[in-house]
């Protein structure tokens, strides 16, 4: 350890005298030992670990005075005197003698001990750099781990050489230290004291002088180029000539940007020449870093000056053009227009999209306005900026309002409305709604498209519809590449541009009628569009930037679910919509169709009356389809004829041109005429004086009554007759129930005997049947023979008869596994010469053992049975649950039997009707 010189000593340099005046130290006995203490959280003792060191004086004298030093506190302390100090761990850099350092002490006990030492006028502590943990990065942050080190563990982690520091101030947990001299610790206080001193050196050594001068020269260069340590240097530059060699080495290492291990190496080096060499290496590196920094700064300044100069020249160019009256060119004006359109949505636009827009704008400014690339870039920018990036409409999660909207727009459809209300309820609980895929499957005309519009109204979302029926080009969904002539984005991008929000309701119509062409499969392109796991980053080929479609609600419509590709169907939630029964059609016609048509034709309600009997006849004899589109067309046809009739009556009642009623006076003339049916017909005409006259007439004509008797006058002869072709079902004829894309319909199966001879048993089928129904016919023939053999063993009808099975309406293709039991009943009726019971219909597939298999389309077939006047229906037992889910108005007045085996059907078909 170095020996301090008293500030009053003649040998003291001006630097040391200045230091003495700052610290206020006076000279005392330097030959006293010193102790250093480490604060710990140990519960035994006072929680302080001591480390002892001493000066170069008499060891025995120090020991004799150590007992009294704790009781007597000197008024004027000197760093050479015996003092009790605490050891402070430094996490980042060592403290060099002559320098300030603020540190933060997080250990409350250590902070309290420092404050106590300062209050006792013993403002000294030992500052030691903490060693890095083995296997860790020396540059890593370790300040947070220091408070966890206590006692012996902390002692082992400290470097042996540190700095005796004066506690200048304590503010909160910040302690400001001033370094004085080196300290060297080796062991705990219970061992013998250790001695610290620097190796002696020759001040007149030329090598040391040359090294120090080189350090000083390099330091001057560093201070000229670097402002990082200029505040420290200002304190010492005036005393640079009075620095001794040790101060020069410490000063150079302290202001360098070296890491803590390199600085600690300088601090631990006791040989002054070696220390100077280490410091020279550090400051040389610092001067190289300063040169690199200056070079970078110069380049940045040149770049900034170039940009400022370019901007200034552009402003001057604009000013010159403005003075000369010259307008900006098309490219500049167009770029400014694009930037103005982008500005309102700039904050919501994704960063990657903004980058693409800026690049395209810069590219467009360099292109010739007459080039084809310029038009491509302009169209591309127009699409990019037009999209609603981050713009979402405020959704309405009011379930009661949604229920009211759906009920006003549609009658019935309980299952569909319940599903939409569930979606709204989930959105209300979550505070947000995610996009879903709902597929509305049902016959044409049941209101699938209008349901989608009502859902958008209920949710307060924008609505967009596009049909994919017959779509053969996948580019219609994913867009074209920009390199193609006439390239356009896909339907989804067009949708977003049209609606102006990023969370619309998109109705994809006729998804079961997708085509397949040479330009790719559109169904595969729809997978990315509809899949919730993929459409958050939907990539359109034209835009070539990701688009978030996860908030879009997709509603698809289809007539036949099995026509939808399986991967696409797997991502949808199918909601089936069956056809309407007669009661529902009457209500829909009265509440929706008739009102809308009357307003479209401009007819007042008091001018027309359509009776319930007329509507019932219209539905039964003209409009038997599952939906109501054909019914709407017939109602429009009725009202068009009524409008023509009303106009003709009004024209007949108008006054002639030369009628005396047309007075030239300003008073209006009013004429009232009563017809024979006591209906008042009025005409009110106002004539203004002058060459041109304008008339406003309000006429009341005879009310038109539409009843079942005069219905053919409006819509022609009935298209359909009663579903019962026969008043009493003849032998060999049975009514079945079929499902079609238009809904359910009755399906008669007829069997007759063509030829009878011994061993001529055979079966012929007609009616344009598919392979499945042909197989069902042969199975039914086999099962019927076994049943007849069991019921009438002596009857050889099937063995000796050639049968002909036919299903009427041969122009319509028929196929499906649900006519087996009906065919068996028809064959047995012919074989036993027994007609089936009246008002009976059945459906179900039969196995060779007589078991009845389940079928599909229970609701459609039930509606078809009601429409055909059937009272008794036979369903497979497996379909009992499907039937129970139907609404009460569909099941009203029906006697339904659920069977497992054909023997139960045999008893119902050929048993006593009364029973």
Coordinates of C-alpha atoms in Angstrom, one line a residue, residues 171-386:
X171 CA -28.9 10.3 -0.8
X172 CA -31.5 7.5 -0.5
X173 CA -29.8 4.4 -1.7
X174 CA -27.2 6.3 -3.7
X175 CA -23.7 6.6 -2.2
X176 CA -21.0 8.8 -3.8
X177 CA -17.5 7.6 -3.3
X178 CA -14.1 9.4 -3.8
X179 CA -11.1 7.0 -4.3
X180 CA -7.9 7.6 -2.3
X181 CA -5.5 4.7 -2.5
X182 CA -5.3 1.0 -3.2
X183 CA -6.2 -1.7 -0.6
X184 CA -5.1 -5.3 -0.6
X185 CA -7.1 -8.0 1.4
X186 CA -6.2 -11.6 1.7
X187 CA -8.1 -13.1 4.7
X188 CA -10.6 -12.5 7.5
X189 CA -9.9 -10.3 10.5
X190 CA -9.1 -13.2 12.9
X191 CA -5.8 -13.9 11.0
X192 CA -2.6 -11.8 11.2
X193 CA -2.7 -8.5 9.5
X194 CA -1.5 -8.2 6.0
X195 CA 0.7 -5.6 4.4
X196 CA -0.2 -3.6 1.2
X197 CA 2.3 -1.6 -0.7
X198 CA 3.4 -0.9 -4.3
X199 CA 6.7 -2.1 -5.7
X200 CA 9.3 0.7 -5.6
X201 CA 10.2 2.3 -8.9
X202 CA 12.9 4.7 -10.1
X203 CA 11.3 8.0 -11.0
X204 CA 14.3 8.8 -13.2
X205 CA 13.9 5.6 -15.3
X206 CA 13.9 6.7 -18.9
X207 CA 11.6 3.8 -19.9
X208 CA 9.0 4.8 -17.3
X209 CA 9.2 8.4 -18.4
X210 CA 8.9 7.5 -22.1
X211 CA 5.9 5.3 -21.4
X212 CA 4.2 7.9 -19.2
X213 CA 4.8 10.6 -21.9
X214 CA 3.2 8.4 -24.5
X215 CA 0.2 7.8 -22.3
X216 CA -0.1 11.6 -21.7
X217 CA 0.2 12.2 -25.5
X218 CA -2.5 9.6 -26.3
X219 CA -4.7 10.9 -23.5
X220 CA -4.6 14.4 -25.0
X221 CA -5.7 13.0 -28.4
X222 CA -8.6 11.1 -26.7
X223 CA -9.8 14.1 -24.8
X224 CA -9.8 16.2 -28.0
X225 CA -12.0 13.7 -29.9
X226 CA -14.1 12.1 -27.1
X227 CA -16.6 14.0 -24.9
X228 CA -17.4 10.9 -22.8
X229 CA -14.9 11.6 -20.0
X230 CA -14.4 15.4 -20.5
X231 CA -16.0 16.2 -17.2
X232 CA -13.5 14.1 -15.3
X233 CA -10.6 15.4 -17.4
X234 CA -11.4 19.1 -16.6
X235 CA -10.6 18.5 -12.9
X236 CA -7.1 17.2 -13.7
X237 CA -5.9 18.9 -17.0
X238 CA -4.6 21.9 -15.1
X239 CA -2.4 19.6 -13.0
X240 CA -1.2 17.2 -15.7
X241 CA 2.4 18.3 -15.3
X242 CA 2.4 17.5 -11.6
X243 CA 1.0 14.0 -12.0
X244 CA 3.2 11.3 -10.8
X245 CA 3.5 8.1 -12.8
X246 CA 1.0 6.2 -10.7
X247 CA -1.6 8.9 -11.1
X248 CA -1.1 9.0 -14.9
X249 CA -1.6 5.2 -15.1
X250 CA -4.8 5.3 -13.0
X251 CA -6.1 8.3 -14.8
X252 CA -5.6 6.7 -18.2
X253 CA -7.2 3.4 -17.2
X254 CA -10.2 5.2 -15.5
X255 CA -11.2 7.3 -18.5
X256 CA -10.8 4.5 -21.0
X257 CA -13.8 2.5 -22.2
X258 CA -12.2 -0.9 -21.2
X259 CA -14.3 -3.5 -19.5
X260 CA -14.2 -4.1 -15.8
X261 CA -11.7 -7.0 -15.9
X262 CA -9.1 -5.0 -17.8
X263 CA -9.6 -2.0 -15.4
X264 CA -9.2 -4.4 -12.4
X265 CA -6.0 -5.7 -13.9
X266 CA -4.6 -2.2 -14.0
X267 CA -5.8 -1.6 -10.4
X268 CA -4.1 -4.9 -9.2
X269 CA -0.8 -4.2 -10.9
X270 CA 1.7 -2.9 -8.3
X271 CA 4.6 -2.5 -10.7
X272 CA 4.3 1.0 -12.0
X273 CA 6.0 0.3 -15.3
X274 CA 3.8 -2.6 -16.0
X275 CA 0.8 -0.5 -15.0
X276 CA 1.8 2.2 -17.4
X277 CA 2.1 -0.3 -20.2
X278 CA -1.3 -1.7 -19.5
X279 CA -2.8 1.8 -19.5
X280 CA -1.0 2.7 -22.7
X281 CA -2.6 -0.3 -24.4
X282 CA -6.1 0.7 -23.1
X283 CA -5.8 4.4 -24.2
X284 CA -4.5 3.3 -27.6
X285 CA -7.6 1.2 -28.1
X286 CA -9.6 4.2 -26.9
X287 CA -8.1 6.5 -29.6
X288 CA -8.9 3.9 -32.3
X289 CA -12.5 3.7 -31.1
X290 CA -12.6 7.5 -31.1
X291 CA -11.4 7.6 -34.7
X292 CA -14.1 5.1 -35.7
X293 CA -16.7 7.1 -33.9
X294 CA -15.6 10.3 -35.6
X295 CA -15.7 8.6 -39.0
X296 CA -19.2 7.3 -38.4
X297 CA -20.3 10.8 -37.2
X298 CA -18.9 12.3 -40.3
X299 CA -20.7 9.9 -42.5
X300 CA -24.0 10.5 -40.7
X301 CA -23.5 14.3 -41.0
X302 CA -22.8 14.0 -44.7
X303 CA -25.9 11.8 -45.2
X304 CA -28.1 14.3 -43.2
X305 CA -26.7 17.2 -45.1
X306 CA -27.4 15.4 -48.4
X307 CA -31.0 14.7 -47.4
X308 CA -31.5 18.2 -46.1
X309 CA -30.0 19.6 -49.3
X310 CA -32.3 17.4 -51.4
X311 CA -35.3 18.5 -49.4
X312 CA -34.3 22.1 -49.7
X313 CA -33.9 21.8 -53.4
X314 CA -37.3 20.2 -53.7
X315 CA -38.9 23.0 -51.8
X316 CA -37.2 25.5 -54.0
X317 CA -38.4 23.6 -57.1
X318 CA -41.9 23.7 -55.8
X319 CA -41.6 27.4 -55.1
X320 CA -40.2 28.1 -58.5
X321 CA -43.0 26.1 -60.2
X322 CA -45.6 28.0 -58.1
X323 CA -44.1 31.4 -59.2
X324 CA -44.1 30.3 -62.8
X325 CA -47.6 28.9 -62.6
X326 CA -46.4 25.4 -63.5
X327 CA -48.4 22.5 -62.0
X328 CA -46.8 19.5 -60.6
X329 CA -46.4 16.5 -62.9
X330 CA -48.9 13.6 -62.8
X331 CA -46.6 11.3 -60.8
X332 CA -46.0 13.8 -58.0
X333 CA -49.7 14.8 -57.8
X334 CA -50.7 11.1 -57.8
X335 CA -48.3 10.2 -55.0
X336 CA -49.5 13.1 -52.9
X337 CA -53.1 11.9 -53.5
X338 CA -52.2 8.4 -52.4
X339 CA -50.5 9.8 -49.3
X340 CA -53.5 11.9 -48.4
X341 CA -55.7 8.8 -48.7
X342 CA -53.4 6.8 -46.5
X343 CA -52.9 9.3 -43.8
X344 CA -56.2 8.7 -41.9
X345 CA -55.5 5.0 -41.6
X346 CA -51.7 5.1 -41.2
X347 CA -51.7 4.3 -37.5
X348 CA -54.0 1.2 -38.0
X349 CA -52.1 0.0 -41.1
X350 CA -49.7 -2.9 -40.3
X351 CA -46.0 -2.0 -40.5
X352 CA -45.3 -4.5 -43.3
X353 CA -48.1 -3.1 -45.4
X354 CA -46.8 0.5 -44.8
X355 CA -43.4 -0.6 -45.9
X356 CA -44.7 -2.0 -49.2
X357 CA -46.8 1.2 -49.8
X358 CA -43.8 3.4 -49.3
X359 CA -41.6 1.3 -51.6
X360 CA -44.3 1.3 -54.3
X361 CA -44.6 5.1 -54.0
X362 CA -40.9 5.6 -54.4
X363 CA -40.9 3.2 -57.3
X364 CA -43.8 5.1 -59.0
X365 CA -42.0 8.4 -58.8
X366 CA -39.1 6.9 -60.9
X367 CA -41.3 5.4 -63.6
X368 CA -42.4 7.0 -66.8
X369 CA -46.1 7.9 -66.7
X370 CA -46.6 6.3 -70.2
X371 CA -45.1 3.0 -69.3
X372 CA -47.2 -0.1 -68.5
X373 CA -45.4 -0.7 -65.2
X374 CA -46.6 2.7 -64.1
X375 CA -50.3 1.8 -64.5
X376 CA -49.7 -1.6 -62.8
X377 CA -48.1 0.2 -59.8
X378 CA -50.9 2.8 -59.7
X379 CA -53.6 0.1 -59.6
X380 CA -51.7 -1.9 -57.0
X381 CA -51.4 1.1 -54.7
X382 CA -55.0 2.0 -55.2
X383 CA -56.1 -1.5 -54.0
X384 CA -53.6 -1.4 -51.1
X385 CA -54.7 2.0 -49.8
X386 CA -58.4 1.3 -50.3

